[in-house]
mmCIF file with all atom_site columns, C-alpha atoms in Angstrom:
data_model
loop_
_atom_site.group_PDB
_atom_site.id
_atom_site.type_symbol
_atom_site.label_atom_id
_atom_site.label_alt_id
_atom_site.label_comp_id
_atom_site.label_asym_id
_atom_site.label_entity_id
_atom_site.label_seq_id
_atom_site.pdbx_PDB_ins_code
_atom_site.Cartn_x
_atom_site.Cartn_y
_atom_site.Cartn_z
_atom_site.occupancy
_atom_site.B_iso_or_equiv
_atom_site.pdbx_formal_charge
_atom_site.auth_seq_id
_atom_site.auth_comp_id
_atom_site.auth_asym_id
_atom_site.auth_atom_id
_atom_site.pdbx_PDB_model_num
ATOM 1   C CA . MET A 1 1   ? 109.851 0.556  80.587 1.00 88.00 ? 1   MET A CA 1
ATOM 2   C CA . ILE A 1 2   ? 112.024 3.468  81.741 1.00 86.00 ? 2   ILE A CA 1
ATOM 3   C CA . ARG A 1 3   ? 112.056 4.901  78.226 1.00 90.00 ? 3   ARG A CA 1
ATOM 4   C CA . ASP A 1 4   ? 108.281 4.576  77.852 1.00 92.00 ? 4   ASP A CA 1
ATOM 5   C CA . ASN A 1 5   ? 107.661 6.311  81.178 1.00 92.00 ? 5   ASN A CA 1
ATOM 6   C CA . LEU A 1 6   ? 109.994 9.134  80.181 1.00 92.00 ? 6   LEU A CA 1
ATOM 7   C CA . LYS A 1 7   ? 108.156 9.515  76.863 1.00 93.00 ? 7   LYS A CA 1
ATOM 8   C CA . LYS A 1 8   ? 104.821 9.719  78.691 1.00 94.00 ? 8   LYS A CA 1
ATOM 9   C CA . GLU A 1 9   ? 106.199 12.409 80.996 1.00 94.00 ? 9   GLU A CA 1
ATOM 10  C CA . ILE A 1 10  ? 107.789 14.467 78.238 1.00 94.00 ? 10  ILE A CA 1
ATOM 11  C CA . SER A 1 11  ? 105.117 14.201 75.529 1.00 92.00 ? 11  SER A CA 1
ATOM 12  C CA . PRO A 1 12  ? 102.634 16.752 76.953 1.00 91.00 ? 12  PRO A CA 1
ATOM 13  C CA . LEU A 1 13  ? 105.408 19.285 77.567 1.00 91.00 ? 13  LEU A CA 1
ATOM 14  C CA . LEU A 1 14  ? 106.841 18.693 74.127 1.00 90.00 ? 14  LEU A CA 1
ATOM 15  C CA . GLY A 1 15  ? 103.390 19.318 72.677 1.00 87.00 ? 15  GLY A CA 1
ATOM 16  C CA . LEU A 1 16  ? 103.301 22.649 74.509 1.00 87.00 ? 16  LEU A CA 1
ATOM 17  C CA . CYS A 1 17  ? 106.710 23.558 73.088 1.00 85.00 ? 17  CYS A CA 1
ATOM 18  C CA . ILE A 1 18  ? 105.461 22.795 69.605 1.00 79.00 ? 18  ILE A CA 1
ATOM 19  C CA . GLN A 1 19  ? 102.189 24.749 70.055 1.00 72.00 ? 19  GLN A CA 1
ATOM 20  C CA . ALA A 1 20  ? 103.824 27.826 71.625 1.00 53.00 ? 20  ALA A CA 1
ATOM 21  C CA . PRO A 1 21  ? 104.994 29.428 68.346 1.00 53.00 ? 21  PRO A CA 1
ATOM 22  C CA . ARG A 1 22  ? 101.502 29.149 66.844 1.00 53.00 ? 22  ARG A CA 1
ATOM 23  C CA . THR A 1 23  ? 99.844  30.893 69.781 1.00 50.00 ? 23  THR A CA 1
ATOM 24  C CA . SER A 1 24  ? 102.483 33.613 69.774 1.00 51.00 ? 24  SER A CA 1
ATOM 25  C CA . ARG A 1 25  ? 101.630 34.492 66.168 1.00 50.00 ? 25  ARG A CA 1
ATOM 26  C CA . ALA A 1 26  ? 97.983  34.930 67.083 1.00 54.00 ? 26  ALA A CA 1
ATOM 27  C CA . SER A 1 27  ? 98.860  37.155 70.020 1.00 52.00 ? 27  SER A CA 1
ATOM 28  C CA . LEU A 1 28  ? 101.169 39.244 67.830 1.00 49.00 ? 28  LEU A CA 1
ATOM 29  C CA . ILE A 1 29  ? 98.231  40.214 65.642 1.00 52.00 ? 29  ILE A CA 1
ATOM 30  C CA . LYS A 1 30  ? 96.089  41.303 68.612 1.00 55.00 ? 30  LYS A CA 1
ATOM 31  C CA . GLY A 1 31  ? 98.546  43.127 70.877 1.00 54.00 ? 31  GLY A CA 1
ATOM 32  C CA . SER A 1 32  ? 101.877 44.878 70.922 1.00 59.00 ? 32  SER A CA 1
ATOM 33  C CA . ARG A 1 33  ? 104.515 42.832 69.186 1.00 67.00 ? 33  ARG A CA 1
ATOM 34  C CA . SER A 1 34  ? 107.406 43.150 71.612 1.00 76.00 ? 34  SER A CA 1
ATOM 35  C CA . GLN A 1 35  ? 105.329 42.422 74.711 1.00 75.00 ? 35  GLN A CA 1
ATOM 36  C CA . ALA A 1 36  ? 103.569 39.414 73.158 1.00 74.00 ? 36  ALA A CA 1
ATOM 37  C CA . ASN A 1 37  ? 106.849 38.122 71.753 1.00 78.00 ? 37  ASN A CA 1
ATOM 38  C CA . ALA A 1 38  ? 108.565 38.367 75.147 1.00 81.00 ? 38  ALA A CA 1
ATOM 39  C CA . LEU A 1 39  ? 105.690 36.554 76.848 1.00 82.00 ? 39  LEU A CA 1
ATOM 40  C CA . ALA A 1 40  ? 105.682 33.790 74.231 1.00 81.00 ? 40  ALA A CA 1
ATOM 41  C CA . GLN A 1 41  ? 109.453 33.428 74.577 1.00 85.00 ? 41  GLN A CA 1
ATOM 42  C CA . GLN A 1 42  ? 109.205 33.124 78.380 1.00 88.00 ? 42  GLN A CA 1
ATOM 43  C CA . THR A 1 43  ? 106.474 30.504 78.069 1.00 87.00 ? 43  THR A CA 1
ATOM 44  C CA . LEU A 1 44  ? 108.499 28.487 75.590 1.00 86.00 ? 44  LEU A CA 1
ATOM 45  C CA . ILE A 1 45  ? 111.583 28.659 77.819 1.00 90.00 ? 45  ILE A CA 1
ATOM 46  C CA . ALA A 1 46  ? 109.528 27.467 80.807 1.00 92.00 ? 46  ALA A CA 1
ATOM 47  C CA . HIS A 1 47  ? 108.303 24.417 78.849 1.00 91.00 ? 47  HIS A CA 1
ATOM 48  C CA . TRP A 1 48  ? 111.839 23.482 77.794 1.00 93.00 ? 48  TRP A CA 1
ATOM 49  C CA . GLN A 1 49  ? 113.115 23.975 81.347 1.00 96.00 ? 49  GLN A CA 1
ATOM 50  C CA . SER A 1 50  ? 110.438 21.563 82.561 1.00 95.00 ? 50  SER A CA 1
ATOM 51  C CA . ILE A 1 51  ? 111.632 18.958 80.076 1.00 96.00 ? 51  ILE A CA 1
ATOM 52  C CA . VAL A 1 52  ? 115.243 19.435 81.179 1.00 96.00 ? 52  VAL A CA 1
ATOM 53  C CA . LYS A 1 53  ? 114.174 19.119 84.823 1.00 97.00 ? 53  LYS A CA 1
ATOM 54  C CA . ILE A 1 54  ? 112.419 15.803 84.119 1.00 96.00 ? 54  ILE A CA 1
ATOM 55  C CA . LEU A 1 55  ? 115.458 14.470 82.265 1.00 96.00 ? 55  LEU A CA 1
ATOM 56  C CA . THR A 1 56  ? 117.786 15.598 85.053 1.00 97.00 ? 56  THR A CA 1
ATOM 57  C CA . ASN A 1 57  ? 115.639 13.982 87.737 1.00 96.00 ? 57  ASN A CA 1
ATOM 58  C CA . ASP A 1 58  ? 115.492 10.702 85.834 1.00 95.00 ? 58  ASP A CA 1
ATOM 59  C CA . LEU A 1 59  ? 119.238 10.755 85.268 1.00 96.00 ? 59  LEU A CA 1
ATOM 60  C CA . ASN A 1 60  ? 119.772 11.273 88.996 1.00 96.00 ? 60  ASN A CA 1
ATOM 61  C CA . VAL A 1 61  ? 117.451 8.344  89.789 1.00 95.00 ? 61  VAL A CA 1
ATOM 62  C CA . LEU A 1 62  ? 119.365 6.093  87.399 1.00 95.00 ? 62  LEU A CA 1
ATOM 63  C CA . LYS A 1 63  ? 122.685 7.140  88.949 1.00 96.00 ? 63  LYS A CA 1
ATOM 64  C CA . ALA A 1 64  ? 121.383 6.669  92.502 1.00 97.00 ? 64  ALA A CA 1
ATOM 65  C CA . ASN A 1 65  ? 120.324 3.124  91.600 1.00 96.00 ? 65  ASN A CA 1
ATOM 66  C CA . TYR A 1 66  ? 123.713 2.336  90.029 1.00 96.00 ? 66  TYR A CA 1
ATOM 67  C CA . VAL A 1 67  ? 122.334 1.706  86.556 1.00 95.00 ? 67  VAL A CA 1
ATOM 68  C CA . PRO A 1 68  ? 125.308 1.041  84.239 1.00 96.00 ? 68  PRO A CA 1
ATOM 69  C CA . SER A 1 69  ? 126.294 4.088  82.219 1.00 95.00 ? 69  SER A CA 1
ATOM 70  C CA . PHE A 1 70  ? 125.911 2.309  78.877 1.00 96.00 ? 70  PHE A CA 1
ATOM 71  C CA . LEU A 1 71  ? 122.240 1.551  79.679 1.00 95.00 ? 71  LEU A CA 1
ATOM 72  C CA . THR A 1 72  ? 121.669 5.129  80.789 1.00 95.00 ? 72  THR A CA 1
ATOM 73  C CA . SER A 1 73  ? 123.276 6.325  77.580 1.00 96.00 ? 73  SER A CA 1
ATOM 74  C CA . LYS A 1 74  ? 121.035 4.076  75.481 1.00 95.00 ? 74  LYS A CA 1
ATOM 75  C CA . VAL A 1 75  ? 117.887 5.287  77.247 1.00 95.00 ? 75  VAL A CA 1
ATOM 76  C CA . PHE A 1 76  ? 118.791 8.941  76.734 1.00 96.00 ? 76  PHE A CA 1
ATOM 77  C CA . THR A 1 77  ? 119.794 8.359  73.115 1.00 96.00 ? 77  THR A CA 1
ATOM 78  C CA . GLN A 1 78  ? 116.335 6.921  72.470 1.00 96.00 ? 78  GLN A CA 1
ATOM 79  C CA . ILE A 1 79  ? 114.635 9.772  74.344 1.00 96.00 ? 79  ILE A CA 1
ATOM 80  C CA . PHE A 1 80  ? 116.509 12.440 72.378 1.00 96.00 ? 80  PHE A CA 1
ATOM 81  C CA . SER A 1 81  ? 115.696 10.612 69.144 1.00 95.00 ? 81  SER A CA 1
ATOM 82  C CA . PHE A 1 82  ? 112.031 10.658 70.166 1.00 95.00 ? 82  PHE A CA 1
ATOM 83  C CA . ILE A 1 83  ? 112.215 14.410 70.840 1.00 94.00 ? 83  ILE A CA 1
ATOM 84  C CA . ASN A 1 84  ? 113.895 15.023 67.469 1.00 94.00 ? 84  ASN A CA 1
ATOM 85  C CA . VAL A 1 85  ? 111.259 13.015 65.598 1.00 93.00 ? 85  VAL A CA 1
ATOM 86  C CA . GLN A 1 86  ? 108.408 14.832 67.343 1.00 92.00 ? 86  GLN A CA 1
ATOM 87  C CA . LEU A 1 87  ? 109.894 18.240 66.548 1.00 89.00 ? 87  LEU A CA 1
ATOM 88  C CA . PHE A 1 88  ? 110.626 17.310 62.933 1.00 89.00 ? 88  PHE A CA 1
ATOM 89  C CA . ASN A 1 89  ? 107.103 15.967 62.412 1.00 87.00 ? 89  ASN A CA 1
ATOM 90  C CA . SER A 1 90  ? 105.649 19.151 63.859 1.00 84.00 ? 90  SER A CA 1
ATOM 91  C CA . LEU A 1 91  ? 107.660 21.184 61.354 1.00 80.00 ? 91  LEU A CA 1
ATOM 92  C CA . LEU A 1 92  ? 106.327 19.104 58.494 1.00 80.00 ? 92  LEU A CA 1
ATOM 93  C CA . LEU A 1 93  ? 102.759 19.832 59.618 1.00 79.00 ? 93  LEU A CA 1
ATOM 94  C CA . GLN A 1 94  ? 103.290 23.596 59.530 1.00 75.00 ? 94  GLN A CA 1
ATOM 95  C CA . ARG A 1 95  ? 102.655 24.889 56.064 1.00 73.00 ? 95  ARG A CA 1
ATOM 96  C CA . GLU A 1 96  ? 105.025 27.872 56.383 1.00 71.00 ? 96  GLU A CA 1
ATOM 97  C CA . CYS A 1 97  ? 107.898 25.552 57.348 1.00 67.00 ? 97  CYS A CA 1
ATOM 98  C CA . CYS A 1 98  ? 107.444 23.067 54.513 1.00 66.00 ? 98  CYS A CA 1
ATOM 99  C CA . SER A 1 99  ? 107.818 24.317 50.959 1.00 67.00 ? 99  SER A CA 1
ATOM 100 C CA . PHE A 1 100 ? 107.514 20.975 49.180 1.00 61.00 ? 100 PHE A CA 1
ATOM 101 C CA . SER A 1 101 ? 104.170 20.452 47.463 1.00 57.00 ? 101 SER A CA 1
ATOM 102 C CA . LYS A 1 102 ? 102.472 18.400 44.760 1.00 58.00 ? 102 LYS A CA 1
ATOM 103 C CA . GLU A 1 103 ? 103.431 21.047 42.191 1.00 58.00 ? 103 GLU A CA 1
ATOM 104 C CA . ASN A 1 104 ? 107.085 20.474 43.044 1.00 52.00 ? 104 ASN A CA 1
ATOM 105 C CA . MET A 1 105 ? 106.535 16.754 42.638 1.00 52.00 ? 105 MET A CA 1
ATOM 106 C CA . SER A 1 106 ? 105.064 17.150 39.151 1.00 54.00 ? 106 SER A CA 1
ATOM 107 C CA . LYS A 1 107 ? 108.099 19.210 38.061 1.00 52.00 ? 107 LYS A CA 1
ATOM 108 C CA . LEU A 1 108 ? 110.312 16.273 38.964 1.00 51.00 ? 108 LEU A CA 1
ATOM 109 C CA . ASP A 1 109 ? 108.476 13.894 36.583 1.00 52.00 ? 109 ASP A CA 1
#
């Protein structure tokens, strides 16, 4: 239940972290590159800081309620695995990040 609640809290922010690079590319085309890049970087940092804040708050709640450290460790291991899977899947959906295609598959046959 704790893990599921953490996932629900983090998922929207993680989605924003994943979408941020795409929006920065669009803004680079329209405006000055350095200014748009700096703004996109600040936005991305803010999203990650929000995720870290949520994780820190939940860790403090677990500690305050004397949850055994091995359970806390298991919860955070599962949460970080969830984050890794979400980020990896987002990379696979971006064409410029994934160079494997059906043509590559036919060469293997």
